[in-house]
Each structure stands twice: as C-alpha cells, then as structure tokens.
Amino acid sequence: MRRLRRFLFWLGPVLVLLVAILAAFVYWVVASSPGSRWALETGVGLAGGRVAQVDGTIWAGLRVGELQVDTPAVKIGLADVNLVVDWPALRDRRLHAQNISAGKLSLDVLESDEPPPEDQPFALPAIPVTLALDRIALGELNVSLNGEPVLARVKNLEASLALNAQDAQLVFRRVLLGQQDIDADVTGEFRLLALADPWPFSLAIETNAKSSVPDSLLCARRFLPGLPQSAETAAAAPSSGEPATELDAISTFCAVDLKATAEGSLDAVSVKLEGSGQDMTLDAAAQLAPREPFPLRTARLQLGLSDGASVNADLDWKSGGDADQVNGQLTVRQLNLTGLAGAGLPEALLSSSLTFAATLKEKTQLQAADLTWKVNEGSRWNGQPLQADVALAIRHTAPVAPDDPGFRADNLQLDVRLGSHQLKGSGRLGWSDTQMQLALSASRLADFWPGLPGGLSVETRLSGAMAAHNLTVKGQYDLNQPGGNTLGEAPVVLDAQVEGGYTARPDLPSAWSGRVTRLDIGHAGVKVDARSPVPLQVVPTAQAPAWLLDVGATKIELALPSRNSVVIDHARTLFSPGRWSTRGDINRLTLSKRIIDEVTAMIDAASPAGGDDRGRVILDVDDRNDLVEITYALNWDFAFEGALSGAAQVRRLGGDMIVPGDPPFPLGLRTLQADVRARPNGNGSSRIDVDINVDTVKMGRAQIQANTLLRTTPEGGFYVSSSDATTVNVSADVADLSWLSLFVGDATDIGGRLTADVQARSRPDGSWQTSGTVSGSDIRFVRIDDGVRLVEGTLQAHMEGDRFVLDSLEFPARRRAIPKEWRTEEWTRANPDAQGGKLTLTGYWDLSDQGGKIEVDLYRYPILQRSDRFAMVTGKIGVDAPSERLDINGEITVDAGWVDLDMLSSVPTLDSDVVVVRAGKPPPKAAPMNIGMNISVDLGPRFYITGYGVDSGLVGEMRIIMDDGRLSAYGALRTRGGAIEAYGQRLQLRRGTITFQGDIASPVLNIEALRTGVAVEAGVRVSGTARRPRIDLISYPEVADVQKLSWLLLGRGPDDSGGDAALLFSVGTSFLGDGEPFYRKFGIDEVSMRSGELGSVGSILPAESVVRGLDSGTSDIERQFMVAAKHLASGFTVSLEQALSDTGTVGRVSYRLARGLSAQLSAGTVNGLALIYRYVARD
C-alpha cells in the first residue's frame, strides 16, 4: 500500500506535466506559424506529397503557396490555398469555415488495372456536426485523365455550402465554364429538401454563354446562314452587308441566355427551360419520371424566330395497365426553309402540322400508330403553291416469316399538290397482302427542282404478297418539246411489268426472285422490246461466291423507225459489288448505208448544228451502194473480279463494206474478224490481246495483232498506263493503195502495191521501239491539175527503233503528156540526153518527235507534164522537217521547160480570198508552220514561153529564200530572142531582163520590143518594178509620140488630115495602159473622133443646099468633133458630141425600136427628134 501510495503520489505530477506538455505542443501546432508549418509539412510528407510557402496558423488562418500530393490513384496539385475556420464553433457541434479558397486546383486521375468495386446503393452517412462553408473559391480547375484534359475550363468559382441533418443547400454565386471558344457565366442554387430517398430537391440555374469566334459551335448562323434577323440585329450589322456570323458584336450575334428550373424528386420531376439569343426564343417544359425506362411523361417546346415563324411540339405519354398511349403533335408555322438552309434549297416556305397517336406494349413494343401530316395553305416550294394530305395507319401483326417485321400499313392516303402537278397514292402494304397505287402527273419537272428538264407522268400498281406479287409501271417522259419527234425531243414511253416474290429460308440467304414479263421502251420511233421474259434474282445479303444480282437469259430487240432491227441474245449477267460477269451474242447485225444514214439522220436532227452535207454531186452509184449490206456476228463472255477476263469476237458473215469516198465504192471483203481476249495478270491488271484479220478480193489483206495491260482503278474502272509496254504486229499485203486518196482529197490520185511486216513496242516515255520492213511496187502519185505524174515507183523501207527509214522510193521518168511547143517536144523525144531520167527519195521520219529528213534526187525527170506546161529538171532538194519547222534547201536545173500563157489565162480560177466549203461547215483553219527555204533555180538553155503573142526563150538563175515567213528572191532572168505579137504587129524582143533584188513580188523590169523593117523602128520600153511599172514609147530614130504610135501601128507616119488621130488615141491609151482603153475606167463605153456635121443624124442629104459665098466651105479638119457614149440598158444609148474647132455641143438619147429602126432625141446646138431606118446592102 505504501508503495502504491508513493507511486500515485509521483504519478499525478507526471501526468499533469505530460498534459501540460501535450497542451503546449497542440498550442504550438495550432497557434504558432512554425508549428502549423511543421504539422502541415509532416502530414503531407507522410502522404507522399510536398508543401511550400506556408504562412499563418491553423487557428487564425493558414495560407499555402503550393501543395502537391501524388498517390497511385490520383495526383493533386494546389496553389495559393487560403483556409480560415471558426474553430470555437465546434463547441456547438458546428463546423464553420469562413473562407476556403485556392488559386488553382489540378487533378490527374490515373487508371488502375484493379477491377472496380461493385455498385452499392448510395447512402449518406451520419453527419455529427452542422457544416457551414461561407465562401468556397477556386481560381482555376483542371481535371485530366492520364494527363489528357477531360473537362471544360472552370474558372472563378465562388460558392457557399450549408449542410445539416435535415437538408442541404449549394449556392453558386458565380462560375465561369469554357469549352474551346465558348465561355459561359453560370449562377444558380441547388437544394436538397431531405437527405433521404426519394431525395426531393429544387434547382435553379441561369447561364449566359457567348463566343468570340464567328464560326463557333455556339453561333447558330454558322449552321443556318439565312436565320432571320431582328430589327436590332439588322441595325447592328455593318453597311458593307457582311454576314452576321462574321461580326464582332459577339453579345448580339453569338450569345445565348438560358434559365433552367427543376423541382421534384427521383420519382417525378418538373423541368422548365427558357432561353433567348441570336434572334430566337425558346420555351420548353417537361414532366419526367427518372426511375422509369422511358422517363419522359409530357413535353412541350416552343421555338420562335424574329420573322414570326415558329415551331411547336407537344408530347403526352400515358401509362396504362397493359399498354401505354403516346400522343404527339408537331406544328410548323411560316418557316422559311430556304433562308435556314442557304442556297442549297429552292424557295421553300412551310406551314404544316404532324400528329400521331401510338400504342406501346411494355413501353417499347409498338402495337399501333396513326399518323397524319398536312401541309397547310400558304406553303410554297420553288415558287409554286404546295399542299399535302398524308394519312397512314400502322398495325402490329403476327410474323408469318423469319424476315416479317410484324407490321402492316393500312389506309395509306397520299395527296401532294405542287402548283398544277399532283402525286396521289392509296392502298395498304403488308407482308401477306399488299395493294398499292401511285400516280404522278408532273408536266414540268423544273417546278420540283430547278434545272430538271421535261415532264413526267407515271402510274404504278403493286399487288400481292411478299412471297408473290406483281408490279406494273406505265409512264411517259416528255422533254417539253411540242411536236418533237427527234432524239432528245420526242417523248420516252415505258411499259413494264414485273412479277416475283421474296423468299426466306433458314439455310439460305433471303432473296427476291422474279422476272420482267413485259418491257417496252419507245423514243423517236426507236423501240426496245423484251421478246422473252427476263429472269431476275436479287440477294441483298449475298456473300461471295453468291451474287447480289442475277439477270437470266432473254432476247432484247432494238428496232429503228424503218423497222430494221437487231436482236441481242443475252445469256446471263451477274453482279456484286467489286465483281461481275456477262455473256451473250448477236447472231446477225446487218448494216447498210441506208441504215447508217438513218441513224446519222436521227442524230443530226437531234443536233442540227452539224449542218447538211450538200457539197458534192450525187451519182447513180450512190443509190446502188445504198442497197449493199454487210452482216456481222458478235459474241462476248467477260468477267471481272479484281481483273478482267474473258473474250469477245466480231466477224463478218456476209456482204461488203462501202468505203466513204467521192464517189463511195465497195471494199470487196472476203474476211473481216476481230478477236479480243483478256487474261488476269496479277495486281489488278489484265493482259489484253487483240487480233484483227482483213482480207479483200482486190485490195489485199492485213493482219494486226496487239497486246497490252489493262489496269483497274479502285472504283472498278479501267485504264491503260503509259508505263506498261504495248506491242503491235502488222502484217499487210495491200494490192491497191487507191483508198489513200480518201485522205488527201479528190485532186490527188495514189496507187500501187504495198507489203509490210512491222513490229512495234511502246516505251515508258511514250516512244516506240519498232522493227520490220516495208516494200512497194507500181507506186503512183498523180495530181492532174498540177501536171505531177509520179508512176511506176518502187519502195524499199524499214523500221529502226523509233524511226521509219526510207531506203529508196524511185520513180522512172515516163513521158505521159506531149508538149505542144515543138522545140520542147522534139528535144524530149529525140535527144538521148533526155532519156533515162528518174526521181529518187531517201530519208527518215522520227515517230515520237514528228520530224524527219527527206533527200530528193532528180535526174532528167519530167516533174510537170500538161498540155499547157512542161518541166524536166535535174538537181537535189533536201527537206528537213524538225518539230514545228520545215527547211527546204537545194539546187535544180531545168533541162527543158515550156509554159503556154494563153492556156493559163483561159483557165477560170477563184481569187485567193475565196474559200469553198461544204454547206454548214466552217472553213478549215490552216495551222501555222515555220518554213525556211533556200532553193537555187537555173532555167537552163531550153525554157520557152509562148502565148499572148509572146514566143521567146528564158534563161537565167535565181535563188528563192524564205525566212521568218518572208519570201524573197535574188537573181536575174532574161529573154533569149523571140518576139511579141500585138495589134497585128510582130515586135522583136531586143532586150528583156527581170532582176530580183529581194521582194519576189516586185522585181526590176527592163524590157524593150521594136517593130523592125521600117524607116522608123518604133516600140515599147517597160521599166521600173512589177508593182510600179513604167511604159514608154521609143523609136530609132527619135520622133514625136504621135509618130511613134503611127510607125508602131501603121508602119508609116500619121496622115496630115488627122484621120488617124482617133485610132492612134484609143490604141495608144490601151497600149500604154493595161490593155483596156482608159475611158472604160470612168464607165464610158465609147470615145471616138469623127468628121462631119455636128448633130447629124446620118441623112444622105447635105445640111446646106445653097452656096452662101465663095469662102463659106469648110474642110474635114474644121468639122471634126469628139463623141463619148454610154449604153444604159438594152436599146438605150446616151452620147455627147463636142466640136473641136468651135463651141458647138449636142446631147443625144437614142433607142432601138427594131432591127434597123431607131429613134433619136437631140438637144444643144442642134435640137430635134428623128426616126431613122438604116439598111445596108451587101454587094
């Protein structure tokens, strides 16, 4: 006992000391800054975190600059923490925090591999104290999952919380939420009226959201650019007319104000939502049952626009014992769909109402539904009034097949009216029984959608069940061309009937099988008719190797208006996405010129811009060729599954082909066959082999073999890549090349025989590697109009790489036309040097560069042979034709030549500015070519010119040069003897020189011709240039011009009486001019000089019968006068007579009444009217 008493004696002071120490420690921790900092650092450190910048005390208020806690589940980061707690209030079992705030809170939730705990019913634990948080503030909240942000931005949170055993209250004084470019300012209050099930509560939230980016998700006009604007919005828009979504007035154009309230519990909640902004208003209310599978009970929505348009919706869900009843209505009033959707829709204004009533079993299974839709008066579409009435009743039925959805549509009534157009339908649609009729009458499809051409009328009828039904379609598509009967204008008429059924079996995919029992299509007299039913099968869920579509064997007839037809014997076509196959043939395809003309006439009538071909003479052979027919047979069998495979063939059965020419002629076919084969080659490509075989009676034969790779596009199309090699082998023996004349025009005749054995292979760069030989015999190139006759030619050529090498093309000289000029004819016929001539061509042509070089070697070759011209030449000419340029260089000498000027002038020609084309066709456009030329021409010693009274030789040399499109010449040509016959005289050419000094059209002239053998040798001298020639009269010895004319024309001097003056005047002016009297250039038909009585009418009686004096007589010179006359019309002549020795003037009009009888009216110095009859006796 003593020891116990002593132990207790010392224990008491020790306990008191310990309590004092503990109290002092607690006070140090709570009330001192070092103690609070130590306690916080120690506690956070034990939790695996760190803390910094601790200031204050726990009792008076604590401030923490940074706090970081990392756990395996979450990382927590706090900055600028401030904590102020009223600790004495704990004595009343009340935790009162005056301020809990943080500048930033970051939470990073880390995913864990541990399975989540099982869900447990939520139960609020017992709260020992009353909680009162006066201020909860947070500057910024960042929440992320494994480092990735998962929540919107949260800033400037300021709230308060009150919690006790009976209820709780959370008040948001302000919180700023952000997502991308949208910022929302939220205030609200949430109250729990009881802290137990069913958790009654009330909620009120107000939100103001806005965006500073015009294309933000918050901006309604981003999605609805035509949203109507209110007066305030329009006034705020800039005068430049920019769209509202591009404005900077964010508060007006991209802002929304929302107010939401909710009141109730988890058993029933009443929700209201009110909103406004961006020229829209929203008013919505709903009654919810959150714990039900479908929580909505009633709902109401009203959306209003600034232009008065509105959208109203109502929904009522009534629960019953066995079924629920759902009723709803959607009403649209004056809604401008065009403005809302933008430019994608035509003009559309909608006022409509949609009502429905549905019965649901077990809240999810539809048992029945009645739907009506009405488009009210005042609605418009594409500028046309729109009205519609649609009624439909849906009923649940017991499924009779695995794919039966268990519903049928009864009492379908469809009546849509757009302007004068109408779509009507009625009937019922079900798995076991279907009866449907649809009729569309639309005379103008452009009223339905802008730009749609024509009009359409269709009637369809569907009857039967899914297992066996029948569909008929009758319709007509009209292009709105009244009276149109051509392709593209005439109506398209369709009459089709389909029968079949849908089958579903557990062991096979569901499929529709049937056939098209009738198919008639007509357009502009062309008819397409299925001569037998077309089997069809569609398997929507088909998987390879099954096919989605299977079209069976049938015969399709295509007939023209003339009743000529072709029958396509279709065997089978299969199709699935990414693969297909087709097989068929045409046993007889007969073509003739009449059939082709009929088809082309129909095409030309549909596109009249092609014009009429009237530019040729119609011959009898054309009509005979119209009856010539050729018959083909075609067959094909192709398949595609990543690559093309199969074969096709076209072969001639009989008849002949007419070659289009002027006139056309039969080709004389014996064999014509083309075979195409395709074999898969891997990597989505196919090897294509083409074999063409042609054999004719007279023109020879040809065989062409080609092969290439055909590649496949991802979309299923085909293309040939230039990087793939293509090989072509040509073996031809052409017996007659006359068909080439079709390509060079009627003025050129080409003929001969050609043999070719050529191989070609393409390169990746687009060029070709070729080999082989080409030979020919009896080659003929004739241009009759130009006198060019190249005949009996032999050809030797070969292919070398990318080049066609002309080893030799030689034409022997053959005299085909005998020149009329005797010297030229005698020399070319009898002189040995004129024999053995030839023309040889050698060179090459690059196929890829489209350029080459040709050397022409001529020796004593008659290059021109016509009855009016002849030229035999010797020389060499080189033709270098690089790309886009032609260079011609060489030297030639004329061995013998002759030109008849009379024949050249007698051939009628058109001026160079006249172009003859076929009717309706534009004139051909000549492609510009850069031509360079440098040719030296020596006329030699035997070149003659005859005609126009000229008979002379011509010698000399000249060089013709062309550069940059300018043609120039240098050299001189001179006459060698000869004479000119003019006005019945033979003038000797004493001098004749034509000098070229550049411009080929304006050489320098120096020509002199004299009449010889008389006392005075008179003549003409021509000098100057060809553009500005000067003609002078000359004589030896020099005399007056009047005497020169007299000695030139008459061979003597002029008559002293002056009687030769008129003749010399007329002839002189025409001689010095261009061969036409000068007065004709002024429109005067006759100018002459006469002697006699002025104004005389040709009477045989003298003007004076009495002698008035000894000196009253006048000489003939004194009575001379000049006459100028003009013939106005048939029989009318107007003339003027002017005396030369006095002032007398007489005007006269004469008219020829009959042969020898005329009437004359004179006025002037002599006036009168005379009737004159002349008779000339021939003795």
Short mmCIF file of C-alpha atoms in Angstrom, two decimals, residues 35 71 165 169 184 209 219 283 289 300 329-330 427 442 503 536 597 609 673 690 742 961 1042:
data_model
loop_
_atom_site.label_atom_id
_atom_site.label_comp_id
_atom_site.label_asym_id
_atom_site.label_seq_id
_atom_site.Cartn_x
_atom_site.Cartn_y
_atom_site.Cartn_z
CA GLY A 35 4.13 24.72 -35.51
CA THR A 71 -0.88 8.79 -54.96
CA ALA A 165 -29.15 16.52 -40.78
CA GLN A 169 -28.00 23.92 -49.86
CA ALA A 184 -20.40 30.56 -70.04
CA ALA A 209 -22.91 31.86 -72.92
CA CYS A 219 -23.18 30.61 -83.38
CA ASP A 283 -39.73 27.95 -74.06
CA ALA A 289 -40.07 10.08 -64.13
CA ARG A 300 -43.81 20.99 -74.59
CA GLN A 329 -48.08 16.93 -82.42
CA LEU A 330 -45.55 19.00 -84.34
CA GLY A 427 -53.70 1.27 -100.60
CA ALA A 442 -45.83 16.42 -113.42
CA THR A 503 -38.36 -15.89 -100.02
CA LEU A 536 -34.13 -11.67 -112.16
CA ASP A 597 -27.82 7.17 -142.92
CA ALA A 609 -25.58 22.38 -135.69
CA GLN A 673 -12.77 -10.68 -137.99
CA VAL A 690 -6.39 -8.08 -129.96
CA LEU A 742 -9.71 9.45 -149.44
CA ILE A 961 14.75 32.26 -149.91
CA VAL A 1042 2.20 60.55 -182.30
#
